[in-house]
Short mmCIF file of C-alpha atoms in Angstrom, two decimals:
data_model
loop_
_atom_site.label_atom_id
_atom_site.label_comp_id
_atom_site.label_asym_id
_atom_site.label_seq_id
_atom_site.Cartn_x
_atom_site.Cartn_y
_atom_site.Cartn_z
CA MET A 1 46.97 91.51 105.81
CA PHE A 2 49.31 89.64 103.73
CA LEU A 3 50.18 93.21 102.65
CA ALA A 4 50.63 94.33 106.71
CA GLN A 5 52.70 91.37 106.69
CA LYS A 6 54.85 91.97 104.06
CA ALA A 7 55.15 96.41 104.83
CA PRO A 8 57.94 96.53 107.20
CA GLY A 9 60.17 94.54 104.80
CA PHE A 10 59.09 96.15 101.76
CA ARG A 11 60.17 99.42 103.72
CA MET A 12 63.59 97.79 104.56
CA ALA A 13 63.74 97.56 101.32
CA CYS A 14 63.05 100.65 99.64
CA LEU A 15 65.59 102.03 102.39
CA GLN A 16 68.19 100.01 101.30
CA ARG A 17 67.71 100.57 98.33
CA THR A 18 68.01 104.61 98.31
CA GLN A 19 70.30 104.56 100.30
CA GLY A 20 72.74 102.46 97.59
CA VAL A 21 71.77 105.77 95.21
CA GLN A 22 73.29 107.51 97.75
CA ARG A 23 76.00 105.77 97.61
CA ARG A 24 76.99 106.06 94.29
CA ALA A 25 75.99 109.48 94.20
CA ARG A 26 78.29 110.15 97.05
CA SER A 27 80.72 107.64 95.54
CA GLY A 28 80.38 110.11 92.15
CA ARG A 29 81.13 113.58 93.41
CA LEU A 30 84.19 111.47 94.88
CA ARG A 31 85.32 111.16 91.60
CA ARG A 32 83.79 114.01 90.44
CA GLU A 33 86.06 115.94 92.82
CA ARG A 34 89.07 113.83 92.59
CA GLN A 35 89.33 114.53 88.97
CA SER A 36 88.66 118.38 89.45
CA ARG A 37 91.12 119.01 92.71
CA PRO A 38 92.84 122.55 92.67
CA ALA A 39 96.59 123.20 92.45
CA VAL A 40 96.38 122.38 96.60
CA LEU A 41 95.03 119.82 97.53
CA THR A 42 91.44 119.94 100.18
CA VAL A 43 91.73 117.06 102.81
CA LEU A 44 88.49 115.57 103.52
CA SER A 45 87.51 116.02 106.96
CA SER A 46 87.63 113.18 109.79
CA ALA A 47 84.02 111.85 109.34
CA ALA A 48 84.81 110.60 105.78
CA SER A 49 85.93 107.34 104.97
CA HIS A 50 89.51 107.48 104.07
CA ARG A 51 90.28 104.08 102.08
CA ILE A 52 93.77 103.72 101.62
CA LEU A 53 96.44 100.64 100.48
CA VAL A 54 99.82 99.25 101.47
CA VAL A 55 101.19 97.70 99.17
CA GLY A 56 103.91 95.34 100.31
CA GLY A 57 101.70 94.61 103.35
CA SER A 58 101.82 91.49 104.02
CA GLY A 59 105.81 91.96 104.69
CA ARG A 60 107.47 93.33 107.73
CA VAL A 61 107.40 96.44 106.55
CA GLY A 62 104.59 96.98 105.15
CA SER A 63 102.81 95.42 108.34
CA ALA A 64 103.95 97.45 111.07
CA VAL A 65 103.11 99.95 109.11
CA THR A 66 99.29 99.17 108.67
CA GLU A 67 99.47 98.07 112.12
CA HIS A 68 100.68 101.85 113.99
CA LEU A 69 98.46 103.25 111.24
CA VAL A 70 95.22 102.03 112.99
CA LYS A 71 96.84 102.30 116.75
CA LYS A 72 97.32 105.55 116.14
CA ALA A 73 93.91 106.44 113.93
CA TYR A 74 92.10 104.41 117.03
CA GLN A 75 94.70 107.23 119.22
CA LEU A 76 93.35 110.21 117.89
CA GLY A 77 89.63 108.94 117.33
CA VAL A 78 89.49 108.40 113.76
CA ALA A 79 89.89 104.91 113.71
CA PRO A 80 86.47 104.35 112.18
CA SER A 81 87.35 106.45 109.17
CA VAL A 82 90.08 104.04 107.94
CA ARG A 83 90.06 101.72 105.97
CA ILE A 84 93.08 99.77 104.86
CA ASP A 85 94.05 96.77 102.26
CA LEU A 86 96.80 94.69 102.04
CA GLY A 87 98.81 94.75 98.96
CA SER A 88 100.72 92.26 97.73
CA ARG A 89 101.86 88.78 95.44
CA ASP A 90 100.77 86.24 97.36
CA ARG A 91 96.81 86.26 98.24
CA GLU A 92 97.70 83.04 100.95
CA ARG A 93 99.85 84.57 102.55
CA GLY A 94 98.39 88.18 102.05
CA GLN A 95 95.28 86.68 103.79
CA ALA A 96 97.54 85.40 106.60
CA ALA A 97 98.97 88.68 106.85
CA ALA A 98 95.69 90.48 107.14
CA GLN A 99 94.23 87.35 110.60
CA ARG A 100 97.62 88.05 112.63
CA LEU A 101 97.19 92.16 111.72
CA ARG A 102 92.89 90.97 113.40
CA GLN A 103 94.51 89.40 116.47
CA ARG A 104 96.80 92.07 117.11
CA LEU A 105 94.56 94.92 117.62
CA ALA A 106 92.78 95.29 120.51
CA SER A 107 89.67 96.37 119.46
CA ASP A 108 86.46 95.97 117.19
CA VAL A 109 87.33 99.40 116.16
CA GLU A 110 91.05 98.22 115.64
CA ARG A 111 90.17 95.12 113.97
CA SER A 112 87.49 96.43 111.52
CA ALA A 113 89.97 98.85 110.38
CA VAL A 114 91.91 95.69 108.09
CA GLN A 115 89.95 95.32 105.25
CA ASP A 116 90.94 92.48 103.47
CA HIS A 117 93.64 91.52 100.89
CA VAL A 118 94.42 92.10 97.40
CA GLN A 119 96.62 90.76 94.79
CA LEU A 120 98.71 92.79 92.17
CA ASP A 121 102.38 92.80 91.43
CA TRP A 122 103.93 95.80 90.80
CA SER A 123 106.82 95.17 89.22
CA GLU A 124 104.85 93.48 86.49
CA TYR A 125 101.33 94.27 86.15
CA ARG A 126 100.27 96.05 83.41
CA PRO A 127 99.80 100.04 83.79
CA GLU A 128 96.22 99.81 82.32
CA THR A 129 95.58 96.51 85.22
CA LEU A 130 97.43 98.96 87.99
CA VAL A 131 95.49 102.17 88.09
CA GLU A 132 92.00 99.69 87.56
CA ILE A 133 93.47 97.85 90.91
CA LEU A 134 94.82 101.65 92.65
CA ARG A 135 91.74 103.97 91.74
CA PRO A 136 89.40 103.18 94.20
CA TYR A 137 91.65 104.47 97.21
CA ASP A 138 92.14 107.91 98.36
CA LEU A 139 96.44 106.65 99.63
CA VAL A 140 98.83 103.93 98.25
CA ILE A 141 101.98 103.40 101.33
CA HIS A 142 104.27 101.73 98.79
CA THR A 143 106.36 99.59 101.20
CA ALA A 144 107.48 97.14 99.09
CA GLY A 145 111.60 97.55 99.08
CA PRO A 146 114.03 97.28 98.42
CA PHE A 147 113.98 99.78 96.19
CA GLN A 148 117.52 99.95 95.64
CA ASN A 149 118.70 98.57 91.93
CA ARG A 150 115.15 98.96 89.91
CA GLU A 151 116.30 100.80 87.09
CA GLU A 152 113.32 102.26 85.24
CA LYS A 153 110.63 100.43 87.34
CA ALA A 154 111.51 102.39 90.13
CA GLY A 155 108.29 105.08 89.34
CA ARG A 156 106.08 102.42 88.07
CA LEU A 157 104.19 102.18 91.13
CA LEU A 158 104.02 105.92 91.15
CA ASP A 159 102.70 106.41 87.84
CA ALA A 160 100.20 103.99 88.11
CA CYS A 161 99.26 106.56 91.40
CA ILE A 162 98.91 109.37 89.08
CA ARG A 163 97.06 108.37 85.96
CA ALA A 164 94.62 106.34 89.10
CA GLY A 165 94.00 110.15 90.74
CA VAL A 166 95.33 108.64 93.82
CA ALA A 167 97.79 110.00 96.97
CA TYR A 168 100.72 108.01 97.05
CA GLN A 169 103.50 107.46 99.78
CA ASP A 170 106.34 105.60 100.34
CA VAL A 171 109.35 104.20 102.39
CA ALA A 172 112.14 104.70 100.13
CA ASP A 173 115.72 105.00 101.18
CA ASP A 174 117.57 105.17 98.30
CA MET A 175 119.01 108.24 96.79
CA HIS A 176 118.81 107.10 92.81
CA HIS A 177 114.61 105.68 93.02
CA ALA A 178 114.31 109.07 95.00
CA GLU A 179 115.59 111.47 92.09
CA TRP A 180 113.96 109.62 89.82
CA CYS A 181 110.81 109.62 90.98
CA ARG A 182 111.09 113.39 91.13
CA LYS A 183 112.10 113.98 88.25
CA ARG A 184 110.45 111.75 86.15
CA TYR A 185 106.53 112.85 87.01
CA ALA A 186 106.61 115.48 89.10
CA SER A 187 105.11 117.72 86.28
CA ALA A 188 102.66 114.33 86.06
CA ALA A 189 101.77 114.56 89.57
CA LYS A 190 101.18 118.82 89.55
CA GLN A 191 99.34 118.21 86.15
CA SER A 192 97.12 115.50 87.81
CA LYS A 193 96.82 117.62 90.61
CA ILE A 194 98.23 114.70 93.27
CA SER A 195 100.57 114.68 96.13
CA ALA A 196 102.94 112.52 95.80
CA TRP A 197 106.02 112.06 99.48
CA ILE A 198 108.39 109.96 98.83
CA SER A 199 111.12 108.91 101.95
CA THR A 200 108.71 108.67 104.37
CA GLY A 201 109.96 106.32 106.82
CA ILE A 202 112.34 106.80 110.02
CA TYR A 203 115.89 107.19 107.92
CA PRO A 204 114.80 108.76 104.87
CA GLY A 205 112.38 110.22 106.56
CA VAL A 206 111.29 111.55 110.56
CA SER A 207 115.40 112.26 110.36
CA ASN A 208 114.83 114.61 107.28
CA LEU A 209 112.41 116.86 109.34
CA MET A 210 114.72 116.50 112.79
CA ALA A 211 117.24 117.71 110.21
CA ALA A 212 115.00 120.73 109.45
CA ASP A 213 114.08 121.49 113.29
CA LEU A 214 117.79 122.37 114.15
CA LEU A 215 118.51 123.70 111.23
CA ASP A 216 116.13 126.31 111.71
CA GLN A 217 116.75 126.45 115.45
CA MET A 218 120.32 127.23 114.50
CA THR A 219 119.63 130.29 111.98
CA ASP A 220 117.31 131.68 114.23
CA LEU A 221 119.82 131.73 117.06
CA LEU A 222 122.47 132.58 115.05
CA GLY A 223 120.01 135.62 113.01
CA GLU A 224 120.53 137.31 110.03
CA ARG A 225 124.20 136.57 109.08
CA ALA A 226 123.74 132.96 108.88
CA ALA A 227 124.35 131.20 105.43
CA PRO A 228 122.65 127.89 103.87
CA SER A 229 126.48 127.03 102.27
CA LYS A 230 127.51 127.37 105.66
CA PHE A 231 125.65 125.27 108.10
CA GLY A 232 126.88 120.91 108.12
CA ILE A 233 124.34 118.11 108.55
CA ALA A 234 125.59 114.72 109.31
CA PHE A 235 122.92 111.70 109.30
CA SER A 236 124.00 108.68 111.91
CA TYR A 237 122.29 105.96 112.40
CA PHE A 238 122.13 102.65 113.81
CA THR A 239 120.86 99.39 113.78
CA ALA A 240 121.33 96.29 115.79
CA GLY A 241 121.21 92.80 113.84
CA SER A 242 118.76 93.60 110.86
CA GLY A 243 116.17 96.07 112.80
CA GLY A 244 113.69 92.62 112.98
CA ALA A 245 113.68 93.64 108.95
CA GLY A 246 115.00 90.55 108.83
CA ALA A 247 115.44 90.26 104.70
CA THR A 248 114.06 93.39 103.66
CA ILE A 249 117.02 95.30 105.56
CA LEU A 250 119.31 92.59 104.72
CA SER A 251 118.79 93.62 100.56
CA ALA A 252 119.00 96.93 101.04
CA THR A 253 122.35 96.78 103.13
CA TYR A 254 124.23 94.73 100.34
CA LEU A 255 122.37 96.43 97.79
CA LEU A 256 123.54 99.88 98.68
CA LEU A 257 127.14 98.26 99.17
CA ALA A 258 126.79 98.31 95.42
CA GLU A 259 126.34 102.42 95.19
CA PRO A 260 129.44 105.01 95.91
CA VAL A 261 127.99 107.47 98.38
CA TYR A 262 126.84 111.17 97.48
CA THR A 263 128.72 113.31 99.89
CA VAL A 264 128.73 117.35 100.02
CA GLU A 265 131.82 118.62 101.34
CA ASN A 266 132.05 122.52 101.27
CA GLY A 267 129.21 122.85 99.02
CA GLU A 268 131.08 120.74 96.18
CA ILE A 269 129.65 117.09 95.07
CA ARG A 270 131.74 114.43 96.07
CA TRP A 271 131.16 110.59 95.39
CA ARG A 272 132.92 108.18 97.83
CA PRO A 273 133.39 104.86 98.13
CA ALA A 274 130.85 102.61 100.38
CA PHE A 275 131.38 102.20 103.72
CA SER A 276 133.88 103.43 103.58
CA ASP A 277 135.17 106.61 106.55
CA PRO A 278 133.84 105.03 110.08
CA GLN A 279 133.82 106.87 112.63
CA ARG A 280 132.94 106.53 115.88
CA ILE A 281 129.44 108.08 116.96
CA ASP A 282 127.73 108.23 120.52
CA PHE A 283 124.14 107.19 120.33
CA GLY A 284 123.66 107.32 124.12
CA PRO A 285 123.42 105.14 127.12
CA ALA A 286 119.96 103.08 125.48
CA CYS A 287 122.37 102.15 122.80
CA GLY A 288 125.46 101.33 124.04
CA GLY A 289 127.25 104.58 124.17
CA HIS A 290 129.58 104.82 121.21
CA ARG A 291 129.18 102.78 117.92
CA THR A 292 130.69 102.72 114.22
CA ALA A 293 129.48 104.03 111.69
CA TYR A 294 130.58 104.18 107.64
CA LEU A 295 129.51 106.11 104.91
CA LEU A 296 126.38 104.73 103.36
CA ASN A 297 124.21 106.01 100.28
CA LEU A 298 120.63 107.27 101.15
CA PRO A 299 118.49 109.82 99.49
CA GLU A 300 118.15 112.37 103.14
CA VAL A 301 121.86 113.50 101.91
CA ARG A 302 120.65 114.73 98.15
CA SER A 303 117.99 116.32 100.30
CA ALA A 304 118.98 118.16 102.32
CA HIS A 305 121.75 119.92 100.10
CA ILE A 306 118.87 120.54 96.87
CA VAL A 307 116.43 121.96 99.39
CA HIS A 308 117.89 123.59 102.33
CA GLY A 309 121.38 124.72 100.62
CA VAL A 310 123.80 122.98 103.18
CA GLY A 311 126.89 123.69 102.63
CA HIS A 312 128.08 120.10 103.96
CA VAL A 313 126.48 117.00 103.96
CA GLU A 314 127.40 113.15 105.00
CA ALA A 315 125.31 109.77 105.84
CA ARG A 316 126.33 106.84 108.01
CA PHE A 317 125.47 103.73 109.20
CA GLY A 318 126.48 101.29 111.30
CA THR A 319 125.06 97.70 113.01
CA ALA A 320 125.89 94.87 115.67
CA PRO A 321 127.75 92.61 115.98
CA ALA A 322 131.06 94.38 115.16
CA LEU A 323 130.96 91.58 112.81
CA TRP A 324 128.84 92.59 110.92
CA ASN A 325 130.33 95.69 110.09
CA GLY A 326 133.78 93.64 108.81
CA LEU A 327 131.96 91.13 106.86
CA MET A 328 129.63 94.19 105.30
CA TRP A 329 133.08 96.28 104.79
CA CYS A 330 134.76 93.43 102.88
CA MET A 331 132.05 93.01 100.52
CA ALA A 332 132.01 96.91 99.70
CA ARG A 333 136.30 96.32 99.04
CA HIS A 334 136.10 93.09 97.48
CA LEU A 335 133.01 91.78 95.90
CA ARG A 336 132.26 93.39 92.77
CA PRO A 337 128.61 95.74 92.33
CA GLU A 338 127.46 93.93 89.52
CA ILE A 339 128.30 90.60 92.23
CA LEU A 340 126.20 92.93 94.24
CA ARG A 341 123.66 93.66 92.31
CA LYS A 342 122.66 90.39 90.55
CA ARG A 343 123.30 87.99 92.93
CA MET A 344 121.60 90.00 95.69
CA THR A 345 119.16 87.29 96.52
CA GLY A 346 120.93 84.62 97.01
CA ILE A 347 123.28 86.30 99.01
CA THR A 348 120.85 87.60 101.08
CA VAL A 349 118.63 82.98 100.93
CA ALA A 350 122.45 82.57 102.24
CA SER A 351 122.31 84.62 105.46
CA LEU A 352 119.22 85.09 106.76
CA PRO A 353 119.67 81.84 109.17
CA LEU A 354 122.42 83.91 110.70
CA VAL A 355 121.43 86.60 110.75
CA ARG A 356 118.08 85.75 112.90
CA LEU A 357 120.47 83.94 115.52
CA VAL A 358 122.21 87.48 115.82
CA ASP A 359 118.64 89.14 115.96
CA MET A 360 118.13 86.75 118.87
CA LEU A 361 121.24 87.67 120.45
CA VAL A 362 121.40 91.14 119.96
CA GLY A 363 118.46 92.13 119.94
CA ALA A 364 116.73 95.06 117.27
CA ARG A 365 116.69 98.67 118.89
CA THR A 366 117.49 101.30 116.41
CA ALA A 367 118.64 104.94 117.11
CA VAL A 368 118.85 107.79 114.32
CA ARG A 369 121.54 111.01 114.95
CA VAL A 370 121.38 113.77 113.54
CA ASP A 371 124.36 116.78 113.77
CA CYS A 372 123.65 120.60 112.98
CA TRP A 373 126.86 123.07 112.43
CA TYR A 374 127.33 126.06 111.41
CA GLN A 375 131.26 126.76 109.71
CA ASP A 376 131.76 130.68 109.86
CA VAL A 377 135.76 130.17 108.42
CA VAL A 378 136.35 133.61 110.23
CA SER A 379 135.36 132.64 113.52
CA GLY A 380 135.25 129.15 113.68
CA PRO A 381 132.42 126.76 114.68
CA ALA A 382 129.96 129.39 115.67
CA SER A 383 127.26 126.42 116.56
CA ARG A 384 126.35 122.86 117.65
CA THR A 385 123.40 120.73 118.36
CA HIS A 386 121.79 117.03 118.16
CA PHE A 387 118.73 115.30 117.86
CA LEU A 388 118.64 111.41 119.02
CA TYR A 389 115.75 109.16 118.56
CA VAL A 390 116.29 105.47 119.46
CA HIS A 391 113.53 102.99 119.54
CA ASP A 392 113.88 99.45 120.65
CA ARG A 393 112.57 97.91 117.59
CA LEU A 394 113.42 99.28 113.71
CA THR A 395 110.80 97.78 112.36
CA ASP A 396 108.06 99.16 114.58
CA ALA A 397 110.05 102.53 114.46
CA VAL A 398 109.79 102.74 110.42
CA GLY A 399 105.71 101.38 111.03
CA GLU A 400 105.20 104.16 113.31
CA CYS A 401 107.08 106.61 111.31
CA THR A 402 104.87 105.86 108.05
CA ALA A 403 101.80 105.60 110.12
CA ALA A 404 102.28 108.88 111.48
CA PHE A 405 103.21 110.81 107.52
CA SER A 406 100.18 108.87 106.74
CA LEU A 407 97.34 110.23 109.57
CA ALA A 408 99.13 113.60 108.96
CA ARG A 409 98.10 113.57 105.27
CA LEU A 410 94.43 112.40 106.47
CA PHE A 411 93.96 114.28 109.78
CA PRO A 412 95.76 117.38 110.20
CA ASP A 413 92.79 118.82 111.66
CA ARG A 414 93.65 115.94 114.51
CA LEU A 415 97.10 117.53 114.58
CA GLY A 416 95.82 120.82 114.41
CA VAL A 417 97.99 121.57 112.37
CA ASP A 418 98.04 122.84 108.16
CA VAL A 419 100.28 120.54 106.64
CA PRO A 420 100.52 122.02 102.85
CA TYR A 421 99.02 119.57 100.20
CA GLU A 422 100.53 121.04 97.25
CA SER A 423 100.39 118.59 93.54
CA GLY A 424 104.25 117.30 92.63
CA VAL A 425 106.56 115.13 94.35
CA TRP A 426 108.12 115.99 97.68
CA TYR A 427 110.57 115.15 99.90
CA PRO A 428 109.69 114.95 103.64
CA GLU A 429 110.79 118.75 103.94
CA GLU A 430 109.34 119.75 101.28
CA VAL A 431 106.02 119.75 103.05
CA PHE A 432 106.36 119.80 106.30
CA ARG A 433 108.21 123.14 106.25
CA THR A 434 107.05 124.70 109.33
CA ARG A 435 108.45 124.45 112.48
CA ALA A 436 104.47 123.35 114.16
CA SER A 437 103.83 121.26 111.16
CA ARG A 438 107.53 119.06 112.37
CA ARG A 439 106.50 118.89 116.03
CA ALA A 440 102.91 117.82 115.38
CA LEU A 441 104.16 114.73 113.75
CA PHE A 442 107.30 114.09 116.48
CA GLY A 443 103.48 114.42 119.21
CA LEU A 444 102.90 111.14 117.41
CA VAL A 445 106.11 109.38 117.33
CA GLN A 446 108.21 110.29 119.94
CA PRO A 447 105.84 108.52 123.36
CA SER A 448 107.25 105.30 121.80
CA ALA A 449 110.52 106.65 121.53
CA LEU A 450 113.05 104.76 124.59
CA SER A 451 115.38 108.15 123.36
CA TRP A 452 114.12 112.16 122.30
CA ILE A 453 116.57 114.06 123.01
CA ARG A 454 117.63 117.47 121.87
CA THR A 455 120.70 119.36 122.37
CA GLY A 456 122.45 122.47 122.12
CA MET A 457 120.23 124.69 122.01
#
């Protein structure tokens, strides 16, 4: 009688023990598979559980990335396969951010995808400590900006991911950071069979793919006579106020004012002053029509030149109200670069209350316009076209775009495309080389856009 009463519990204990052994066995197989990955990475099926760490997850950008990653995963029907931890230095702030995220998510399936907070300081922890923290994850998304002025620490998190055998993705908007990661860690990533994607936000990120799409279509139009060196690309960006990103975009912008601007003219690299050469750009009626934008040093200029061989490339940025443009012009002209770099934190803190007030007045709308043309010396401009993307809020746009890249990496089968997962360190246009792969990613971003327009095709 006693044995009969204990039998159900005994059977349950045996079952739990068996399941535990199976889980450990699966974990061991995954570790062995990770260590023996081929040069072209194999993506796990949608049924597998993908562990993701969003570094900087308690910040505005990191929280937006996490929220939209979960929401879009739910729309694709893969939310049960996603498990996300938020990584940041402050445990209390991180746990509070995770709780706020769960409250904003509509379903239990979505809420269960946001797991926990992981305390880490990627810029200060010992490399061995970082590697152990990162090892359990399948993907690390680095959103802890600003990315400017990092110097030798620029690729520290990427290096730890390579050592841990974990895929890497970031939203870096600094050319020096991006190029440092490519030059210093590309070989190590290839040897470790790790695929790292850099600059995968809205701009840079989706803007890179917009340019690649225009180049592809114009090449089809022109045929064999099209020479890459005769193409021109102009990236133009607008954000009202801080775009809702607060201190993050302020710090990045102030630091960019301290950098000379990389441009390409007639196939030659030309360095120009920051926030110079203003132009009036038409961002469409959803963004107030024509806005003034100024030259800024951004990585998509470099990538368009080295990846596509384009002979003319430049990037401009403008904001509202116009007073902000004037203030930034004055800072770029009258403050020495070392002051902007060393006093950035103080300048940001001092200006943040005013910026928040301005955000309440002007909103957080953002726009990306990419112009593409072909310049034939004999016959003049053969063709010109542009691609316009407008979103109501910058932070949400960054979150959606970054999430789209992550989902394309983890669940390409759900998008119906073949995204090449080559080991190394890559710009977005180096990964999404086919028109089909770009259009699939655009399909995740376009539904929430206020404007999504191609012209001249």
